[in-house]
Amino acid sequence: MSSPPAARKGFYRQEVTKTAWEVRVVYQDLQPVGSGAYGAVCSAVDTRTGAKVAIKKLYRPFQSELFAKRAYRELRLLKHMRHENVIGLLDVFTPDETLDDFTDFYLVMPFMGTDLGKLMKHEKLSDDRIQFLVYQMLKGLKYIHAAGIIHRDLKPGNLVVNEDCELKILDFGLARQADSEMTGYVVTRWYRAPEVILNWMHYTQTDLDQLKEIMKVTGTPPEEFVQRLQSADAKNYMKGLPELEKKDFASILTNASPLAVSLLEKMLVLDAERRVTAAEALTHPYFESLQDTEDEPKAQKYDESFDDMDRTLDEWKRVTYKEVLSFKPPQQLGTKVSKETAL
């Protein structure tokens, strides 16, 4: 048997949990962190800076047109995001030297350590930390929304946090208004927005129970909300409900500060058109001690038309390869250039 070709110059190979990884030599000490439906993540140390990074390897991204489209979209979205509270790319690379050989690419992101779900399981968060985490979440959401992207799966597991309590939003790749692959089951059930449940045609008893629980707090919505629903089934279901009064949030959230309750009352509104936006929520008095007068980074609109095209597998590979090769690292993370050589 012939041995496999040597690793590409500047790269090395390592097996991680029975998967072959081939990464740039600058990334050392690969350690498995986790895996999901579409890829695996390792932590590593960037030897140029000593910083810990997370490296994601997608499982066979070109196994089908659907997988290729998803991989391309994830890469483009991550390249687009440049905000401190949204996960973005530090690097992207492929060990494959030509387009003909192109089968894998790796995404390098900041290593965050934990997520909000794990954090809440292990410790009781102080009021100050809750305030800081929610503030960062809303700043990230404001930026994502300004880019024209809607996050459909915002949940504690998609909010990663480092040891300095800095938060970044993950997995906005699922985000979009009308995705043919987007079923009610993609969005984690307990964190689904009511409008997502109501516009998802195939209700289960759990969905309906969840809606009832939401309305026990928010009250049943006005008639104009019901009329705007796209699904006839949803309209009929809502019309058949007994009228429920909105609860006084302060009576439920007895340990929360009055300002926190006031903000939640604006955020947890059943009708999305009457719900406070992320940008509006950031100006609420609850965040007075954190509000930063410095301008937030302006989000460039994300152009989804590229992602929606019908392409052959070879075409998806070609456009993805081009995106990998055209990546420029964020300035603050690139090599620091002295003023003399920069001039």
C-alpha positions as a printed Julia matrix, in Angstrom:
343×3 Matrix{Float64}:
   0.0    0.0    0.0
   1.29   3.44  -0.87
   1.55   5.89   2.0
  -0.59   9.07   1.87
   1.11  12.19   0.48
   3.01  14.33   2.97
   1.21  17.23   4.66
   1.25  20.5    2.76
   4.23  22.75   3.52
   3.42  24.85   6.6
   0.81  22.3    7.76
   0.82  19.19   9.95
  -1.54  16.25  10.4
  -3.08  14.96  13.61
  -5.89  12.57  14.39
  -8.48  14.05  16.75
 -11.27  11.78  17.98
 -10.85   9.46  14.97
 -10.9   12.32  12.47
  -7.88  13.44  10.43
  -7.07  17.12  10.91
  -4.52  18.97   8.77
  -3.89  22.44  10.1
  -1.39  25.26   9.81
   1.7   24.74  11.98
   1.05  28.06  13.74
  -1.89  26.34  15.49
  -0.54  23.92  18.11
  -1.93  21.77  20.93
  -5.18  20.66  19.26
  -7.73  19.55  21.88
 -11.28  18.37  21.07
 -13.94  20.75  22.39
 -17.16  19.4   20.9
 -18.97  18.28  17.8
 -22.34  18.86  16.22
 -24.36  17.79  13.21
 -22.14  19.55  10.68
 -18.67  19.74  12.17
 -16.21  19.34  15.04
 -14.36  21.98  17.06
 -10.89  21.87  18.62
  -9.13  24.43  20.75
  -5.56  25.34  19.79
  -2.88  27.87  20.65
  -1.89  30.44  18.03
   1.89  30.33  18.54
   2.31  33.82  17.0
   0.32  35.49  19.78
  -0.08  32.83  22.49
  -3.87  33.29  22.23
  -6.21  30.32  22.48
  -8.41  29.86  19.42
 -11.26  27.57  18.36
 -10.88  25.73  15.05
 -13.93  24.25  13.33
 -13.7   21.5   10.73
 -16.89  20.92   8.74
 -17.82  17.3    8.05
 -17.37  16.68   4.31
 -18.72  20.09   3.27
 -19.0   19.04  -0.38
 -20.85  15.75   0.1
 -23.98  17.29  -1.47
 -25.22  20.58  -2.92
 -27.19  21.2    0.28
 -24.11  20.74   2.51
 -22.0   22.84   0.13
 -24.56  25.66   0.17
 -24.68  25.6    3.98
 -20.86  25.6    4.27
 -20.56  28.5    1.81
 -23.18  30.49   3.69
 -21.52  29.9    7.07
 -18.17  31.03   5.66
 -19.61  34.18   4.06
 -21.58  35.13   7.18
 -18.57  34.66   9.45
 -16.39  36.71   7.08
 -19.02  39.46   7.1
 -19.29  39.82  10.89
 -17.01  42.38  12.54
 -18.42  43.12  15.98
 -17.06  42.37  19.45
 -20.3   40.62  20.5
 -20.7   38.47  17.38
 -18.41  35.55  16.57
 -16.23  36.31  13.57
 -13.29  34.78  11.77
  -9.65  35.16  12.79
  -8.51  32.89   9.95
  -9.76  30.41   7.37
  -7.52  27.96   5.53
  -7.47  24.8    3.48
  -4.69  22.2    3.38
  -5.66  21.46  -0.25
  -3.32  23.12  -2.73
  -5.58  23.38  -5.79
  -9.26  23.76  -6.56
  -9.28  20.23  -8.01
  -8.08  18.82  -4.65
 -10.31  21.1   -2.53
 -12.31  18.97  -0.07
 -11.87  20.6    3.37
 -11.5   23.99   4.97
 -11.07  25.1    8.58
 -12.6   28.12  10.34
 -10.57  29.8   13.12
 -12.48  31.83  15.71
 -11.83  33.26  19.17
 -11.91  30.61  21.91
 -14.55  31.57  24.46
 -14.45  28.74  27.02
 -18.12  28.29  27.93
 -21.64  29.21  26.96
 -24.46  30.84  28.86
 -26.33  27.54  29.25
 -23.4   25.9   31.04
 -22.65  29.05  33.03
 -26.21  29.26  34.39
 -26.13  25.57  35.36
 -22.97  25.95  37.41
 -23.46  29.24  39.19
 -26.02  31.82  40.23
 -25.34  34.98  38.27
 -25.22  38.3   40.13
 -27.43  41.19  38.98
 -24.37  43.03  37.63
 -23.28  40.06  35.51
 -26.8   39.52  34.17
 -26.98  43.19  33.22
 -23.59  43.04  31.44
 -24.43  39.8   29.6
 -27.85  41.04  28.39
 -26.3   44.36  27.31
 -23.7   42.56  25.18
 -26.33  40.21  23.74
 -28.46  43.16  22.63
 -25.44  44.99  21.16
 -24.63  41.91  19.09
 -28.27  41.52  18.02
 -28.53  45.18  17.04
 -25.52  44.69  14.74
 -26.85  41.42  13.26
 -30.27  42.99  12.62
 -28.69  46.07  11.06
 -26.9   43.71   8.65
 -30.35  42.44   7.63
 -30.0   39.05   9.34
 -32.5   37.47  11.71
 -31.25  34.95  14.27
 -33.77  32.1   14.42
 -32.09  30.08  17.17
 -31.04  32.44  19.94
 -30.6   30.33  23.08
 -28.08  30.06  25.97
 -26.01  27.44  24.1
 -25.46  29.91  21.23
 -24.19  32.67  23.52
 -20.54  31.98  24.28
 -18.78  33.63  27.2
 -15.13  33.92  28.21
 -13.59  34.25  31.67
 -13.89  38.06  31.52
 -17.68  37.72  31.07
 -17.37  38.88  27.46
 -20.15  37.47  25.29
 -20.42  36.63  21.59
 -23.41  35.37  19.58
 -22.86  32.13  17.65
 -24.63  30.2   14.92
 -26.48  32.98  13.18
 -25.99  30.8   10.09
 -29.47  29.4   10.72
 -30.78  32.9   10.56
 -33.07  33.81   7.72
 -36.61  34.86   6.96
 -37.65  32.13   4.54
 -35.35  29.15   4.43
 -36.72  26.1    2.64
 -34.78  23.91   5.08
 -36.08  25.83   8.08
 -38.58  23.71   9.92
 -39.94  24.23  13.39
 -37.63  21.5   14.6
 -34.45  23.37  13.71
 -35.11  25.98  16.36
 -34.64  24.67  19.86
 -38.14  24.26  21.19
 -38.01  26.14  24.5
 -36.48  29.29  23.03
 -38.67  29.57  19.95
 -40.31  32.94  19.39
 -44.13  32.76  19.38
 -44.29  34.0   15.78
 -42.03  31.12  14.68
 -44.35  28.58  16.35
 -47.45  30.23  14.87
 -46.12  30.27  11.32
 -44.92  26.67  11.51
 -47.7   24.56  10.06
 -47.23  21.17  11.72
 -47.98  21.85  15.36
 -47.36  19.25  18.0
 -49.13  19.23  21.36
 -45.9   20.54  22.89
 -45.97  23.6   20.62
 -49.54  24.41  21.61
 -48.81  23.87  25.3
 -45.82  26.17  24.99
 -47.91  28.89  23.33
 -50.49  28.61  26.12
 -47.76  29.0   28.74
 -46.45  32.11  26.95
 -49.96  33.63  26.74
 -50.63  32.99  30.42
 -48.0   35.7   30.99
 -48.34  37.96  27.94
 -52.12  37.66  27.62
 -53.92  36.73  24.4
 -53.04  39.04  21.52
 -55.37  41.56  19.86
 -57.46  40.66  16.8
 -55.15  42.46  14.33
 -52.27  40.18  15.42
 -54.37  37.09  14.65
 -55.38  38.49  11.24
 -51.72  38.97  10.25
 -50.88  35.27  10.78
 -50.05  33.51   7.52
 -51.38  30.1    8.53
 -55.15  29.45   8.55
 -54.53  26.73  11.17
 -52.79  29.25  13.41
 -55.65  31.75  13.01
 -58.24  29.12  13.91
 -56.22  27.96  16.89
 -55.86  31.52  18.23
 -59.56  32.29  17.73
 -60.49  29.23  19.76
 -58.48  30.3   22.82
 -60.13  31.74  25.94
 -59.16  35.36  26.56
 -56.21  35.58  28.94
 -55.23  38.72  30.83
 -51.63  39.95  30.75
 -49.91  39.23  34.08
 -48.1   41.85  36.09
 -44.46  40.85  35.51
 -43.38  42.19  38.9
 -45.64  39.62  40.61
 -43.83  36.78  38.77
 -40.27  38.15  38.89
 -40.28  38.98  42.57
 -36.46  39.09  42.94
 -35.69  41.21  39.86
 -34.99  44.93  39.98
 -37.88  47.19  38.86
 -35.8   48.37  35.87
 -35.11  44.79  34.78
 -38.85  44.01  35.01
 -39.67  47.14  33.0
 -37.26  46.07  30.23
 -38.59  42.49  30.17
 -42.17  43.76  29.83
 -41.09  45.54  26.64
 -39.12  42.55  25.31
 -41.61  39.77  26.07
 -44.46  41.07  23.93
 -46.29  38.43  21.9
 -46.78  40.7   18.87
 -43.35  41.14  17.25
 -44.47  44.45  15.69
 -45.05  45.92  19.16
 -41.98  44.32  20.72
 -39.02  46.58  21.56
 -36.11  46.27  19.08
 -32.58  45.44  20.21
 -31.52  49.03  19.4
 -34.4   50.48  21.45
 -33.77  48.09  24.35
 -30.16  49.3   24.61
 -31.38  52.82  25.44
 -33.49  51.55  28.39
 -32.58  52.98  31.84
 -31.72  49.43  33.01
 -28.43  49.8   31.08
 -27.69  53.37  32.16
 -24.41  52.45  33.89
 -23.17  50.57  30.79
 -24.33  52.81  27.96
 -21.41  53.79  25.8
 -21.62  57.04  23.89
 -18.97  55.85  21.42
 -20.39  54.94  18.04
 -21.14  51.28  17.51
 -19.57  49.71  14.41
 -21.84  50.22  11.43
 -23.08  46.95   9.98
 -22.79  46.48   6.25
 -25.91  44.87   4.76
 -25.36  41.18   4.13
 -26.2   40.23   0.54
 -28.09  36.92   0.66
 -28.6   36.68  -3.09
 -25.29  34.79  -3.49
 -26.41  32.13  -1.0
 -29.74  31.56  -2.71
 -28.38  30.72  -6.13
 -28.78  27.25  -7.57
 -25.31  25.94  -8.31
 -23.78  22.6   -9.15
 -21.47  21.0   -6.6
 -18.43  22.04  -8.67
 -19.67  25.64  -8.74
 -20.2   25.66  -4.95
 -16.65  24.36  -4.51
 -15.28  27.05  -6.82
 -17.02  29.99  -5.07
 -16.14  28.6   -1.61
 -12.48  28.15  -2.6
 -12.42  31.76  -3.81
 -13.9   32.95  -0.46
 -11.26  30.99   1.49
  -8.39  32.45  -0.56
  -9.72  36.03  -0.41
  -9.95  36.15   3.41
  -8.12  39.03   5.09
  -7.67  38.76   8.88
  -9.17  41.53  11.03
  -6.65  44.36  11.38
  -6.31  44.28  15.14
  -5.54  40.58  14.98
  -3.14  40.68  12.05
   0.6   41.2   12.37
   1.28  44.55  13.99
   3.12  46.76  11.51
   5.38  49.52  12.83
   4.59  53.05  11.72
   7.86  53.33   9.81
   7.2   50.3    7.6
   3.53  51.21   7.19
   4.34  54.58   5.64
